[in-house]
Short mmCIF file of C-alpha atoms and ligand atoms in Angstrom, two decimals:
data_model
loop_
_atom_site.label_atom_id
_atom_site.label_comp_id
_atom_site.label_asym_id
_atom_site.label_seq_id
_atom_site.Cartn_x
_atom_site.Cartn_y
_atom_site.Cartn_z
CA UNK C 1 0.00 0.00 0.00
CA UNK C 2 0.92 3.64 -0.52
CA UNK C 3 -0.16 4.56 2.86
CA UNK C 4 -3.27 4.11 4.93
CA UNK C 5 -5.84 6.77 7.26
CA UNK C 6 -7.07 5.13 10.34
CA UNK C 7 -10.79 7.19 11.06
CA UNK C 8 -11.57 7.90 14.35
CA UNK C 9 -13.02 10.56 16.42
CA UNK C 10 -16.30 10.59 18.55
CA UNK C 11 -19.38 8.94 17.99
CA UNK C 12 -21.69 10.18 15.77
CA UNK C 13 -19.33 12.70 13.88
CA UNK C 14 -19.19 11.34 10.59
CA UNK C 15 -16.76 8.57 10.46
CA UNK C 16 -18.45 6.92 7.99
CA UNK C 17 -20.00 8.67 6.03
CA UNK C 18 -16.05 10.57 5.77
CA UNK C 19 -14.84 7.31 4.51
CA UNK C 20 -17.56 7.07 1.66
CA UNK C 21 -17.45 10.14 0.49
CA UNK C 22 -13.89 10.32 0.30
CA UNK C 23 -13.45 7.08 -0.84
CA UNK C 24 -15.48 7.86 -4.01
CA UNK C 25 -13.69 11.24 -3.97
CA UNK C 26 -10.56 9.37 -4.47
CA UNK C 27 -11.71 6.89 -6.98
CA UNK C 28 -13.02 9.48 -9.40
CA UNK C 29 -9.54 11.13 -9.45
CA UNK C 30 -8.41 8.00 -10.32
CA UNK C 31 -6.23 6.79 -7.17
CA UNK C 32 -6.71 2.85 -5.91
CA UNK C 33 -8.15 2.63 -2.54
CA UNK C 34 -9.73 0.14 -0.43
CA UNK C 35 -11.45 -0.01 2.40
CA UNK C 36 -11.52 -1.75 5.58
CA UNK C 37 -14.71 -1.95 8.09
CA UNK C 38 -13.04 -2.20 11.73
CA UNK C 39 -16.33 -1.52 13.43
CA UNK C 40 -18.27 -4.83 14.62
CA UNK C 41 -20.63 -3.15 15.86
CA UNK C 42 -22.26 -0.98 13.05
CA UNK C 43 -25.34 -2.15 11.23
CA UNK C 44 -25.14 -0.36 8.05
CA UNK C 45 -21.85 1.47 6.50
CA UNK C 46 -22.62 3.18 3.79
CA UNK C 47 -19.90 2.16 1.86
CA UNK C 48 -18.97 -1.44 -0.10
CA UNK C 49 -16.18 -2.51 2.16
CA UNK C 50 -12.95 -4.60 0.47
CA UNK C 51 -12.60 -6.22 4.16
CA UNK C 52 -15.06 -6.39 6.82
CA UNK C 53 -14.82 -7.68 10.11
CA UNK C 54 -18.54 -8.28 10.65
CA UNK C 55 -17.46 -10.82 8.51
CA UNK C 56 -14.89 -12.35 11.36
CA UNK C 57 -16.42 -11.10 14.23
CA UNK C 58 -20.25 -10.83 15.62
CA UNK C 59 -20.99 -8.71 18.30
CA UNK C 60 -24.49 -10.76 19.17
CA UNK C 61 -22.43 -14.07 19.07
CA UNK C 62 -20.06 -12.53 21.34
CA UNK C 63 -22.95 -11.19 24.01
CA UNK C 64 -24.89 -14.62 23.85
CA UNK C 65 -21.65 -16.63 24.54
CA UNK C 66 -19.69 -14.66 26.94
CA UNK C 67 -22.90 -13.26 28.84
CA UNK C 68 -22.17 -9.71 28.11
CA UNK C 69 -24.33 -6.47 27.39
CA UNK C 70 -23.03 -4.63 23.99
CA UNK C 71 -19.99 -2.34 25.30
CA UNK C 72 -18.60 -5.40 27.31
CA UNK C 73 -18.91 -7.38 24.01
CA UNK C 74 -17.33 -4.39 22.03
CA UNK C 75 -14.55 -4.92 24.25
CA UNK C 76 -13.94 -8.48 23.45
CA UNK C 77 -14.72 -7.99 20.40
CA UNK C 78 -11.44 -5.26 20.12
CA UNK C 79 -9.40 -7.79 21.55
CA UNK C 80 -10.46 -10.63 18.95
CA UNK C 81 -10.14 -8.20 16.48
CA UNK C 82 -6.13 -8.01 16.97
CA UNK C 83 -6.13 -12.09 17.31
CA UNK C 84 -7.55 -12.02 13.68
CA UNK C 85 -4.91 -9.56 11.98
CA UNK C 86 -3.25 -11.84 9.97
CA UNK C 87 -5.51 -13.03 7.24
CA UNK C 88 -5.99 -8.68 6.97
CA UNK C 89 -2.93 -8.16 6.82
CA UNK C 90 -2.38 -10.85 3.89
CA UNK C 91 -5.06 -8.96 2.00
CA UNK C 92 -3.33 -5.39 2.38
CA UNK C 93 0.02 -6.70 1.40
CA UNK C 94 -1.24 -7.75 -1.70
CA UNK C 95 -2.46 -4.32 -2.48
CA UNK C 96 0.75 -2.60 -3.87
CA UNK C 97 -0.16 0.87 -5.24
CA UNK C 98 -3.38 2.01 -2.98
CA UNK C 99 -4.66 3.57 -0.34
CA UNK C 100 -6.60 2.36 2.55
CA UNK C 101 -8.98 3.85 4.56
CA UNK C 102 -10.01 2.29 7.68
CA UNK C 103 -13.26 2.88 9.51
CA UNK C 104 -13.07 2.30 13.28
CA UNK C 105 -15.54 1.65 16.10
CA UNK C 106 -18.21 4.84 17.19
CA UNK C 107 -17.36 4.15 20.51
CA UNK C 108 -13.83 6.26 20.19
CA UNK C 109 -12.36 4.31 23.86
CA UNK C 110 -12.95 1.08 22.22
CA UNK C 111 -10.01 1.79 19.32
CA UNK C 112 -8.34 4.59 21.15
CA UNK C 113 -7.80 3.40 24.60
CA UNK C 114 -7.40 -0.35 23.80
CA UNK C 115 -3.40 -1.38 24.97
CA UNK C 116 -3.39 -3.22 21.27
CA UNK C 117 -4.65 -0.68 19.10
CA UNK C 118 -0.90 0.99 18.22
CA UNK C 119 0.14 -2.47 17.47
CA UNK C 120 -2.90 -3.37 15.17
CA UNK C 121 -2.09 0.34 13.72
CA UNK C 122 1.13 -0.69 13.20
CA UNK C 123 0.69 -4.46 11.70
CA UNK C 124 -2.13 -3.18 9.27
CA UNK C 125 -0.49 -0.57 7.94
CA UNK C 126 2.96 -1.97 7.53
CA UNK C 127 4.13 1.62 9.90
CA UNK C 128 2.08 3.77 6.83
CA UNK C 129 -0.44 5.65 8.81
CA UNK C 130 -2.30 8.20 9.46
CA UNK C 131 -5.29 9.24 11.74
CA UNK C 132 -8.01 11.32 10.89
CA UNK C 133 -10.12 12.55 13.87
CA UNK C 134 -12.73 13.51 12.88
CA UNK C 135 -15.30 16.14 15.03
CA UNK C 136 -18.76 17.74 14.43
CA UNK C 137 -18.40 21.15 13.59
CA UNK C 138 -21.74 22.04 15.40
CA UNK C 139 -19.95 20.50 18.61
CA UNK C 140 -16.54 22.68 17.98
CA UNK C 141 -18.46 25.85 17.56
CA UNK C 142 -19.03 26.63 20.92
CA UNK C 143 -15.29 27.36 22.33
CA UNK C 144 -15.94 24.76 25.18
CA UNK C 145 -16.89 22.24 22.49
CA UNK C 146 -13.66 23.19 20.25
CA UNK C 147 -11.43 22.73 23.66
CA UNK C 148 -13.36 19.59 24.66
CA UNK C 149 -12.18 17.98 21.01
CA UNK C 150 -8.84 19.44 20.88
CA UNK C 151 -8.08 17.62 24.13
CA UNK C 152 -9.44 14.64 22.63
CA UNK C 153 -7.59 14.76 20.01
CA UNK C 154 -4.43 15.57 22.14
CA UNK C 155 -5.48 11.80 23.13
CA UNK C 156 -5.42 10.34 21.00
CA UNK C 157 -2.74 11.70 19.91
CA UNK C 158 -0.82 10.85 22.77
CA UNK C 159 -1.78 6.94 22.32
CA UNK C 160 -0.66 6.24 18.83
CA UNK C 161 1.76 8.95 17.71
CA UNK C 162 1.05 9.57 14.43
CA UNK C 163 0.69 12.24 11.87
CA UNK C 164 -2.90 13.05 12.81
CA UNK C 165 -5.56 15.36 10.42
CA UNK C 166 -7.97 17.56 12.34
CA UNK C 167 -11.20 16.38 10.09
CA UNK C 168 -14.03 19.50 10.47
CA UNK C 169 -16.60 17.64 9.31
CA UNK C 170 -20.50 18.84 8.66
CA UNK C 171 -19.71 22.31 7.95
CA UNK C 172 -22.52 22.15 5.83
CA UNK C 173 -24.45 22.91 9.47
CA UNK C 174 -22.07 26.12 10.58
CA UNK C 175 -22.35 29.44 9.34
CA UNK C 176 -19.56 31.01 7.95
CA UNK C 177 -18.66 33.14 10.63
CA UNK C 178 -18.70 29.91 12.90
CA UNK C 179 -16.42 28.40 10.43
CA UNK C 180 -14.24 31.49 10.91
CA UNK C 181 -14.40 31.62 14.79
CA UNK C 182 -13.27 27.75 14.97
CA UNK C 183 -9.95 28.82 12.53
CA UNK C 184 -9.66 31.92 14.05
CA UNK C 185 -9.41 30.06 17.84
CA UNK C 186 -6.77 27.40 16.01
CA UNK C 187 -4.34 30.17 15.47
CA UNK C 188 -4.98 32.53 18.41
CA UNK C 189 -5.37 30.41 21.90
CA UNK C 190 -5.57 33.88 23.37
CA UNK C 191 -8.80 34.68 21.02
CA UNK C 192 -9.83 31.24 21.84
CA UNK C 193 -9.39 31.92 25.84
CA UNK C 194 -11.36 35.33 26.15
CA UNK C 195 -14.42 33.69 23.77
CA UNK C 196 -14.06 31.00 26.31
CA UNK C 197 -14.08 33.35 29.01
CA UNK C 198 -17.00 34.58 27.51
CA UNK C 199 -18.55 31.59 27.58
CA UNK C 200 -17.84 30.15 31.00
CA UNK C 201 -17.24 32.88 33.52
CA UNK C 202 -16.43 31.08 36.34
CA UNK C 203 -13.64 28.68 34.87
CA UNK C 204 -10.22 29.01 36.01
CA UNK C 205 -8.75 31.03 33.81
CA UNK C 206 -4.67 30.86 34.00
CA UNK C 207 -5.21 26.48 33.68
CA UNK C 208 -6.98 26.90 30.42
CA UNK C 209 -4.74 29.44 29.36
CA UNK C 210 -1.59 28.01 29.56
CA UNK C 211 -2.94 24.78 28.06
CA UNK C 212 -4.11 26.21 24.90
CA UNK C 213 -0.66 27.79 24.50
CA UNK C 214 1.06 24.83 25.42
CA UNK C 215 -1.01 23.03 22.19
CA UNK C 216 -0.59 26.57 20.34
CA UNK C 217 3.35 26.34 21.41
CA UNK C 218 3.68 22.31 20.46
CA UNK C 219 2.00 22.75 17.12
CA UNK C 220 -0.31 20.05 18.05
CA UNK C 221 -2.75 20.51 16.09
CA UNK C 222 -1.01 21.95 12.57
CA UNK C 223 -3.76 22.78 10.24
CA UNK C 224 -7.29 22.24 10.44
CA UNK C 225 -9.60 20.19 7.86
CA UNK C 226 -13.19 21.81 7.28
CA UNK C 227 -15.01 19.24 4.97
CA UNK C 228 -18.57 18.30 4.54
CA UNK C 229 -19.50 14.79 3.87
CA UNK C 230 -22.59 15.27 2.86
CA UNK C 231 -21.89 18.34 0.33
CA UNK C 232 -19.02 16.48 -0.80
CA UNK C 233 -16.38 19.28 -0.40
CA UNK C 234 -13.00 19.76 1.51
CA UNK C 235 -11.24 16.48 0.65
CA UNK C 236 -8.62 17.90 -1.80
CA UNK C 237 -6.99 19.41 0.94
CA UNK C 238 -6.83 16.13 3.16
CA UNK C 239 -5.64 13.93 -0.11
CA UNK C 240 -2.41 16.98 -0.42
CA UNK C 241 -1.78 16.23 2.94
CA UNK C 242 -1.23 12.10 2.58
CA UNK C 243 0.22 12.19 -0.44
CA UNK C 244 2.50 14.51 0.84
CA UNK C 245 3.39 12.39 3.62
CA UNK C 246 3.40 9.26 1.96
CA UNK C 247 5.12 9.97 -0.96
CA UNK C 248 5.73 13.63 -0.99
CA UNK C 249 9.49 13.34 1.27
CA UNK C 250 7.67 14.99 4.24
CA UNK C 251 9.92 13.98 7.29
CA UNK C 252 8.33 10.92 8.68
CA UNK C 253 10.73 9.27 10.89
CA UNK C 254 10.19 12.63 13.36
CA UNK C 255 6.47 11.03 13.51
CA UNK C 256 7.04 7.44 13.63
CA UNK C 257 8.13 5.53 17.32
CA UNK C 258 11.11 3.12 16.69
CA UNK C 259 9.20 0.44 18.82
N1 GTP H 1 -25.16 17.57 7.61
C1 GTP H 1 -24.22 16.63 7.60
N2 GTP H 1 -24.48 15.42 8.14
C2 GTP H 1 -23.50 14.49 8.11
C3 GTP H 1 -22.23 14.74 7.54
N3 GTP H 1 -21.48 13.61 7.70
C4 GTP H 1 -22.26 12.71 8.32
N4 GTP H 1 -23.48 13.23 8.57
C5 GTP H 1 -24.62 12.56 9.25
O1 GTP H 1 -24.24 12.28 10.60
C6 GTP H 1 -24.86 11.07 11.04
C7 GTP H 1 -23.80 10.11 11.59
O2 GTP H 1 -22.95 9.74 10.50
P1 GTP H 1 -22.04 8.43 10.56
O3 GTP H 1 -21.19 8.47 9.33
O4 GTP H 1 -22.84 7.23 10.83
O5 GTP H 1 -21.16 8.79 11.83
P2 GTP H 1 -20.09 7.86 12.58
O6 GTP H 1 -19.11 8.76 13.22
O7 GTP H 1 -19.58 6.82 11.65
O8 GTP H 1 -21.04 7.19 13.66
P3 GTP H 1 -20.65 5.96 14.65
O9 GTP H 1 -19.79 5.01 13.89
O10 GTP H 1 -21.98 5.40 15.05
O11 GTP H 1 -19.94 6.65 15.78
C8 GTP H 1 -25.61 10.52 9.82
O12 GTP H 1 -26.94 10.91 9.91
C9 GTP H 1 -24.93 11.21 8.64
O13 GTP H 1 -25.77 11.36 7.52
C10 GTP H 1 -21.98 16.03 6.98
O14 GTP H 1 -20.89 16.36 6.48
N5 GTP H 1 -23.01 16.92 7.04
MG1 MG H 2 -19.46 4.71 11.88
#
């Protein structure tokens, strides 16, 4: 493979429907992808998947047998997952010049917080990966909603490592001046602290402060994505980015753990 985006990001916030539409983004500018459902727990993806785990792994099986409700039985189910990576694995090889796109659980804990996920990151896309987290622009236009995701994104960050993409997805919901605010905020944690302020008037305001600089300071989150999935817009932007990284000499070992 050329290189591969791992999805993820809260439930709810487009995941999916990001992989479709981008997938068919990609194919009509001619590039080879395939994709790979990770989630055993969805009931429809709205997307024809090259390798699906549904296929593998069944979440009812899994409750009826081990006597679990549905997030215990997610759980399991992220463990079996990484017992079953080799016949995956065997499939990607195979795939010389694409890209893959992999869809993950809605649940974000269940593939973020796992111990194994870095290594099934790592053994599925032969150390070529990227995240996209992906967040609800209606949820990251309130400035305690765009702090709430940059901290999750800080942690996910902080579990695998990787070159990460700050997806904006359903901008088709935001007005522009939202749109601006949220961009605005990225570049300027002191903008982003008095709207905050603003906001919240009885927060403390020197811890916030000096934690938006730190990520302002750290670079941690370099650019922001705005997309819609549903308009079908934005995902030039994030294709520049891998191919960049994949194949464009971007420094990658800086990114990459030696583990
Ligand atoms: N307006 C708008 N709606 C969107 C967009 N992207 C996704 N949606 C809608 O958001 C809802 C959730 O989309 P999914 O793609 O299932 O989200 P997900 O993150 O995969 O959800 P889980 O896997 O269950 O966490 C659906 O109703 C989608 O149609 C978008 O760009 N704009
Ligand atoms: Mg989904």
């Amino acid at each position: 493979m050329i290189g591969s985006l791992f999805v993820t990001g809260p439930a709810g916030t487009g995941k999916s429907t990001f992989c479709a539409a981008y997938k068919d983004w990609l194919i009509s500018n001619d590039y080879r992808v395939a994709m790979v459902n990770l989630d055993p727990g969805s009931e429809f993806i709205p997307y024809e998947a090259d390798v699906d785990i549904r296929e593998t792994i069944s979440l009812s099986q899994i409750m009826s047998e081990y006597n679990l409700g549905p997030n215990g039985a997610q759980i399991v189910a992220a463990d079996l997952i990484l017992e079953n990576l080799e016949p995956i694995q065997k499939y990607l090889d195979e795939l010389e010049d694409y890209y893959v796109i992999f869809d993950t659980p809605g649940q974000i804990e269940l593939f973020t917080f796992r111990p194994g996920s870095p290594l099934l990151v790592d053994t599925l896309s032969d150390k070529k990966a990227m995240l996209a987290f992906v967040t609800d622009s209606v949820i990251a236009s309130s400035p305690s909603g765009f702090i709430s995701q940059k901290m999750l994104y800080g942690s996910v960050m902080s579990r695998f490592y990787k070159p990460m993409l700050f997806v904006l997805n359903k901008t088709d919901l935001i007005s522009d001046e939202d749109l601006k605010n949220i961009i605005s905020w990225e570049e300027s944690p002191d903008l982003l602290n008095d709207a905050f302020m603003e906001e919240k008037q009885e927060m403390v305001k020197d811890y916030f402060l000096s934690l938006l600089n730190t990520f302002k300071e750290t670079q941690m989150i370099s650019k922001i994505f705005p997309i819609s999935s549903r308009e079908l817009y934005g995902f030039e932007d994030i294709y520049s980015e891998m191919s960049l990284f994949f194949t464009g000499g971007a420094d990658t070992d800086t990114m990459y753990r030696d583990d």
